[in-house]
Short mmCIF file of C-alpha atoms in Angstrom, two decimals:
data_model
loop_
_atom_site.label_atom_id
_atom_site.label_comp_id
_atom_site.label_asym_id
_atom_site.label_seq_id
_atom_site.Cartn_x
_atom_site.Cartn_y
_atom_site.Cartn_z
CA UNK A 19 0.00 0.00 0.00
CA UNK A 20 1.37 3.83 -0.61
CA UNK A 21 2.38 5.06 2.24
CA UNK A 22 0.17 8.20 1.63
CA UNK A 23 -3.28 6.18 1.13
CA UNK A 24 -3.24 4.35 4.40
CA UNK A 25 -5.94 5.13 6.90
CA UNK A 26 -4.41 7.37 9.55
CA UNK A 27 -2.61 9.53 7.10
CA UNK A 28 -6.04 9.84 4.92
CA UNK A 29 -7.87 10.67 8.09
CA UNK A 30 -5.79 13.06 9.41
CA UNK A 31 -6.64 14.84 6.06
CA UNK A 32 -9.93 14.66 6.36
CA UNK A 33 -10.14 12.11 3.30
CA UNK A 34 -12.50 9.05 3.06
CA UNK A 35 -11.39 5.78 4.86
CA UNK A 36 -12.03 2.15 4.48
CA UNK A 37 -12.21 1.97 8.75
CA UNK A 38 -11.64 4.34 11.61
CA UNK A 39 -7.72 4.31 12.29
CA UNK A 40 -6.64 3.30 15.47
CA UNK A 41 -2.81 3.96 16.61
CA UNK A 42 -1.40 4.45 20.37
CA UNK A 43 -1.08 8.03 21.26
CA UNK A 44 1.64 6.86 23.11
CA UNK A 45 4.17 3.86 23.36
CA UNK A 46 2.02 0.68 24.46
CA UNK A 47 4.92 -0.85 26.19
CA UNK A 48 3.87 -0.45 29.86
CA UNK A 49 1.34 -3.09 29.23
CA UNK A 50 2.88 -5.32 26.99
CA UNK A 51 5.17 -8.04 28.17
CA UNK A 52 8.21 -8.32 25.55
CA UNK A 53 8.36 -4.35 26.80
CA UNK A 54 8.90 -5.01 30.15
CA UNK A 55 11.31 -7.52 29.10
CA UNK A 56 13.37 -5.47 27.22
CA UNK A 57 13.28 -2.31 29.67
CA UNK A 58 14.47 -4.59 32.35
CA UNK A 59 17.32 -3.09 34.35
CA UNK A 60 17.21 0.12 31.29
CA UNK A 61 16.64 3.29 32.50
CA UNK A 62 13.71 5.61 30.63
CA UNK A 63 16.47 8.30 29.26
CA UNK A 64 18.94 5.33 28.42
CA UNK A 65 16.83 3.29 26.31
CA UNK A 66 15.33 6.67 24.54
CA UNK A 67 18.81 7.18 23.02
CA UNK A 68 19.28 3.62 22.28
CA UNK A 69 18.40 3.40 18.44
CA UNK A 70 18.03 -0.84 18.41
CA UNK A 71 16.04 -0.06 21.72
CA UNK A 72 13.81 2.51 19.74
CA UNK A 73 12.87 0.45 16.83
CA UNK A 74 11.98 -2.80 19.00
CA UNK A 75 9.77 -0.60 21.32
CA UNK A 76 8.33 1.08 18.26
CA UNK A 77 7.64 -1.80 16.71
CA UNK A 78 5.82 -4.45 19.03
CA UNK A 79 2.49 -3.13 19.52
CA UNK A 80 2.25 -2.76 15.41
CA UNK A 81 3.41 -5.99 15.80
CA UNK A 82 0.88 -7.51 18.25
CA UNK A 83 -2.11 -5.31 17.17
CA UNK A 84 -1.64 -4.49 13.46
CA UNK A 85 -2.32 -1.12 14.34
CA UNK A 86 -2.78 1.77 11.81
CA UNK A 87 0.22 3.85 12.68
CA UNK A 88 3.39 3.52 14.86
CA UNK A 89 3.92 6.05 17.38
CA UNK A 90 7.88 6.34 17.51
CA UNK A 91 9.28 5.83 21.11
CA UNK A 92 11.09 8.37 23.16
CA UNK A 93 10.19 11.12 25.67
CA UNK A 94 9.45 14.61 25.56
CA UNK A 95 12.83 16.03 27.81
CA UNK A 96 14.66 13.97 25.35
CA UNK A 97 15.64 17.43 23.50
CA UNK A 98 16.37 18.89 27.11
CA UNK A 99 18.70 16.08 28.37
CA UNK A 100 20.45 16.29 24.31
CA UNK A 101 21.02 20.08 25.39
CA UNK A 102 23.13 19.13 28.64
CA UNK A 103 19.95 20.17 31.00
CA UNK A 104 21.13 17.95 34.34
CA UNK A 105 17.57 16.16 34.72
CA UNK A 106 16.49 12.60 35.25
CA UNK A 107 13.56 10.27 34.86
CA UNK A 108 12.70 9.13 38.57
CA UNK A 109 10.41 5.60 38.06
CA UNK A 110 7.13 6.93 40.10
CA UNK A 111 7.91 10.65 39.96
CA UNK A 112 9.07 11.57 36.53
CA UNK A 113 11.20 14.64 34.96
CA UNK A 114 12.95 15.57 37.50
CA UNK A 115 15.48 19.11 36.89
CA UNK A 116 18.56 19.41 39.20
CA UNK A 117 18.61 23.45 38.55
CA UNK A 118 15.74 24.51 37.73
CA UNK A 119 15.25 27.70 35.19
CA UNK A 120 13.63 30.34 36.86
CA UNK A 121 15.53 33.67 35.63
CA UNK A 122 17.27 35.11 32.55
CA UNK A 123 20.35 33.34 33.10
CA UNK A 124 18.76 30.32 33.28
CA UNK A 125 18.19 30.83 29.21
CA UNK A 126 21.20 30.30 28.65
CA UNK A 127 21.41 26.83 29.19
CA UNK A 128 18.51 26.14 26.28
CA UNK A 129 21.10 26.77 23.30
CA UNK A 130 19.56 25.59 19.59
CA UNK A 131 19.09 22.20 18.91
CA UNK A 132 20.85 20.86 16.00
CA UNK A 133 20.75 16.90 14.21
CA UNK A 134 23.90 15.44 15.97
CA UNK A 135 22.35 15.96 19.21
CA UNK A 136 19.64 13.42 18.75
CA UNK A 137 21.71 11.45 15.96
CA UNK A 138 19.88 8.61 17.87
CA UNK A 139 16.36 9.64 16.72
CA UNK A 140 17.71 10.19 12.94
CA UNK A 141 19.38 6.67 13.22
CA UNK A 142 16.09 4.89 14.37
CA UNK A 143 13.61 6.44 12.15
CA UNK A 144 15.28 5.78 9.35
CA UNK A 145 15.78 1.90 10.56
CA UNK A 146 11.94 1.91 11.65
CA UNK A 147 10.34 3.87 7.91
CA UNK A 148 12.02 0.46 6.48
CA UNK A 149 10.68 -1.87 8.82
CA UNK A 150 7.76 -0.46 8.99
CA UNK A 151 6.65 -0.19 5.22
CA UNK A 152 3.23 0.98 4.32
CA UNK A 153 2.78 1.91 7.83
CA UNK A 154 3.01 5.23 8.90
CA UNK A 155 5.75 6.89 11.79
CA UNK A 156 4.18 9.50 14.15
CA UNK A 157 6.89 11.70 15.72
CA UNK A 158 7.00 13.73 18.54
CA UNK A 159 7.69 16.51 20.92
CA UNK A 160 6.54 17.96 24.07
CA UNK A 161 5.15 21.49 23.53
CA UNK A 162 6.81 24.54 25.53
CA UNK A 163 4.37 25.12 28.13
CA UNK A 164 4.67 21.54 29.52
CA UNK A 165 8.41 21.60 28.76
CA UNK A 166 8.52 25.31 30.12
CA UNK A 167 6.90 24.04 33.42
CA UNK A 168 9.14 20.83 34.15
CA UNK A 169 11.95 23.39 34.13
CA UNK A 170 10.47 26.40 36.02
CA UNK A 171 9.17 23.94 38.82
CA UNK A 172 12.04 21.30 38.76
CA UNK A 173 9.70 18.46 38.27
CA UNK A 174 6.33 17.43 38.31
CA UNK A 175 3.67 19.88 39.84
CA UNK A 176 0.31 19.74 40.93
CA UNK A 177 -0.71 23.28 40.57
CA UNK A 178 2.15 24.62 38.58
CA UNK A 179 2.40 27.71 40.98
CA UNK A 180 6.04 28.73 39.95
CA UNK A 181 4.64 27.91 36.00
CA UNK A 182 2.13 30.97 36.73
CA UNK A 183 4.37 33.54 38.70
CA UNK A 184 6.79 33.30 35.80
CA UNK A 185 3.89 34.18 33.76
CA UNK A 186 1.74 36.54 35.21
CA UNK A 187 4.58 37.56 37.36
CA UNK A 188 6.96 38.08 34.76
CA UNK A 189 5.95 37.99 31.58
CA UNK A 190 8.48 39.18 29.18
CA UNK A 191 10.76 36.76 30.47
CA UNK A 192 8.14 33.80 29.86
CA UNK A 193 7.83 34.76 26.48
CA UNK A 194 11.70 34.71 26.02
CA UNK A 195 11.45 31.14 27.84
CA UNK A 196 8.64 29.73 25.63
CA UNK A 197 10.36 31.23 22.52
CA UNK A 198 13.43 29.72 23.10
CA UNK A 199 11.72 26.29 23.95
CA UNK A 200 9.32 26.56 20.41
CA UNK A 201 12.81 26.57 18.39
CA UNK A 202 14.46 23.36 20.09
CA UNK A 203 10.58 21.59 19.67
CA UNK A 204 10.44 22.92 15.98
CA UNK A 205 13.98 21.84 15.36
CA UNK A 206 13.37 18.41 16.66
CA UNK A 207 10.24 17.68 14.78
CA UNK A 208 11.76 18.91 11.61
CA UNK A 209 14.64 16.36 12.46
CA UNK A 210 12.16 13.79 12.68
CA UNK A 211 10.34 14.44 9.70
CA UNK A 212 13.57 14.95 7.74
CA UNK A 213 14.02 11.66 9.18
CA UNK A 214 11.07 9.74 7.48
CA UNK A 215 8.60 10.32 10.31
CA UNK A 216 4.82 10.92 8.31
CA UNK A 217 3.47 12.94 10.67
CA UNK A 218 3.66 14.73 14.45
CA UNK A 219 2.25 15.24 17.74
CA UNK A 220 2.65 17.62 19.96
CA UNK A 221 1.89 16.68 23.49
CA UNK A 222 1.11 19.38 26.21
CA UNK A 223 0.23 17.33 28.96
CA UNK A 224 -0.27 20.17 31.91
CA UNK A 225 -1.91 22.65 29.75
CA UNK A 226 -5.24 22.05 30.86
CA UNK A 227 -4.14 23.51 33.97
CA UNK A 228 -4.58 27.48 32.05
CA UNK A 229 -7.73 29.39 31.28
CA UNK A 230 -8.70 29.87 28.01
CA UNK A 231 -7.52 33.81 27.76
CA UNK A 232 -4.40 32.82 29.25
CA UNK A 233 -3.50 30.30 27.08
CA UNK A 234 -4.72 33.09 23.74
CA UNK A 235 -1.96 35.15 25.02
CA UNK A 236 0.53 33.02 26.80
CA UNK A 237 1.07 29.98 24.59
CA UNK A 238 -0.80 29.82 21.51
CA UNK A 239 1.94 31.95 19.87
CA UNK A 240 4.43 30.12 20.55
CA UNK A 241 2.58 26.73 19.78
CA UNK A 242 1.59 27.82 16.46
CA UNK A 243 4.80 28.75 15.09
CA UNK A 244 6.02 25.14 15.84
CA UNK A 245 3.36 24.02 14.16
CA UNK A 246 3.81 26.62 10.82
CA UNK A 247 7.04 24.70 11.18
CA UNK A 248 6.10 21.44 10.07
CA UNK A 249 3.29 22.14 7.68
CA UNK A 250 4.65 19.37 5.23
CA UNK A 251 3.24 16.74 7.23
CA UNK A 252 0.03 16.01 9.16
CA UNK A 253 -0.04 17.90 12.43
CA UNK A 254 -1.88 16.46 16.29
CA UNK A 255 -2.07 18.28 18.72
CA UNK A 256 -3.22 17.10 21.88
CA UNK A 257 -3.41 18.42 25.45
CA UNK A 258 -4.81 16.78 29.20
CA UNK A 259 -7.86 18.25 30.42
CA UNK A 260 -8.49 20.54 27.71
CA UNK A 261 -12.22 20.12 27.45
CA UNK A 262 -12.71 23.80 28.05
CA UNK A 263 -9.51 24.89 25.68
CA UNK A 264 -10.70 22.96 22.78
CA UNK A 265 -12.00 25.76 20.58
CA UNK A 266 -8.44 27.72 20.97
CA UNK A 267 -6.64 24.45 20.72
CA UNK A 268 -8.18 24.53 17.17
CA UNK A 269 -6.90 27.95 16.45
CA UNK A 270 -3.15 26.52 16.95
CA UNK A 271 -2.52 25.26 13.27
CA UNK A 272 -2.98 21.50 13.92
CA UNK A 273 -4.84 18.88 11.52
CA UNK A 274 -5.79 16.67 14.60
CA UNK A 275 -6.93 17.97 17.73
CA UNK A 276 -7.02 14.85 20.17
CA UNK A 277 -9.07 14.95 22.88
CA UNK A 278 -9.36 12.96 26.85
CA UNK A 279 -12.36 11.61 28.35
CA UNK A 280 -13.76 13.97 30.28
CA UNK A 281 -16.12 15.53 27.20
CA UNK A 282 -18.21 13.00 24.64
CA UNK A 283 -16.91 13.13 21.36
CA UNK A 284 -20.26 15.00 19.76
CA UNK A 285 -19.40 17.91 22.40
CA UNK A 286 -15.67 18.04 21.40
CA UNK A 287 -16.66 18.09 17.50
CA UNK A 288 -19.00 20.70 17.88
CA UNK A 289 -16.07 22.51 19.63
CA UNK A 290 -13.55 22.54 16.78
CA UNK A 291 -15.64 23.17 14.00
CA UNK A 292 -13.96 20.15 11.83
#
């Protein structure tokens, strides 16, 4: 089959389908046996930059389901740590940032991205676009507000208190922060895509934690010049707890706009218009 007609890429372009796509939005592994197997003893960050790692763990739930699309396996701080940013994975906790950034001369430390960084990514997407054959490859990056807040707050937060000084508190430095963070996700989607990856996602896990107006001014900028970015391939973007963010979610340049739980699916339609 061309790569083009299958049934994820057709739906993400709003073309007619022979059956409703199904792909993980994320890796599959943590309930799938061989992925436990092979993670045993590997830590999260390690096996991310592990290119034989990558293609196995990419490839076994297309392998045990047949699903419509792979989603390629790695983490969203995986640009961060490829920058030198001192932060680990802590099983239980997550991201965790030894110095968190919190003023301007914590900027410095998020220099531009460029392909050798992340030769690992480069090296396993173009291993997995063989393997996989008519199947697509869904890339992926974490989008700046989520990154943004792992770094302000030094790790996982419940109410992202730090997140919102920095911007209500200081906004012209935010804006420096989120610009700086939309050129390293840009760059590294690009790299995928340059890759062989057939389309993206952009994950912002936390930012259902903003209001509406707040995310219009704080980080729809930023988020739609990533995705202006990548325009050559299909775009999702998809965000936790973003039943009432849906409509300006929609206004961010995406194809896909994927959406949790918490809202039926007739609601969330209605929201973004098509």
């Amino acid at each position: 089959m061309n790569l083009a007609d299958s049934p994820f890429l057709r739906a993400c372009r709003r073309r007619p389908v022979p059956h409703t796509p199904v792909w993980y939005m994320r890796q599959a592994g943590r309930s799938l046996p061989e992925y436990l197997k092979v993670r045993e003893g590997v830590p999260m960050l390690t096996a991310c930059a592990t290119p034989d790692l990558i293609v196995e763990i990419t490839m076994q739930p297309v392998r045990r389901y047949g699903v419509d699309a792979a989603i390629f396996f790695s983490d969203i701080v995986v640009p961060l740590k490829a920058l030198g940013i001192d932060l680990d994975i802590k099983p239980g906790v997550g991201p965790v940032v030894a110095e968190p950034i919190r003023d301007a001369r914590g900027l410095d430390a998020l220099r531009p991205l460029e392909p050798d960084d992340v030769s690992y990514v480069t090296e396993a997407i173009r291993a997995l676009t063989g393997e996989l054959g008519g199947t697509p490859l869904i890339g992926f990056a974490g989008a700046p507000f989520t990154l943004g807040s792992y770094l302000i707050e030094g790790g996982p937060s419940k109410n992202h208190d730090r997140t919102k000084a920095m911007m209500y508190g200081a906004p012209e430095l935010w804006h420096r922060l989120m610009a700086r963070l939309a050129d390293i996700v840009a760059r590294h989607l690009r790299i995928q895509i340059d890759a062989g990856a057939s389309a993206v996602q952009l994950f912002d896990s936390w930012v259902g934690a903003v209001a509406p107006a707040d995310y219009r001014e704080f980080i729809l900028p930023h988020t739609r010049r990533i995705f202006e970015s990548v325009a050559d391939v299909p775009r999702i973007h998809f965000g936790v707890g973003t039943g009432e963010l849906l409509g300006v979610l929609g206004e961010a340049g995406a194809d896909v706009v994927g959406v949790d739980w918490r809202v039926p699916l007739d609601e969330h339609a209605e929201q973004l218009a098509g």
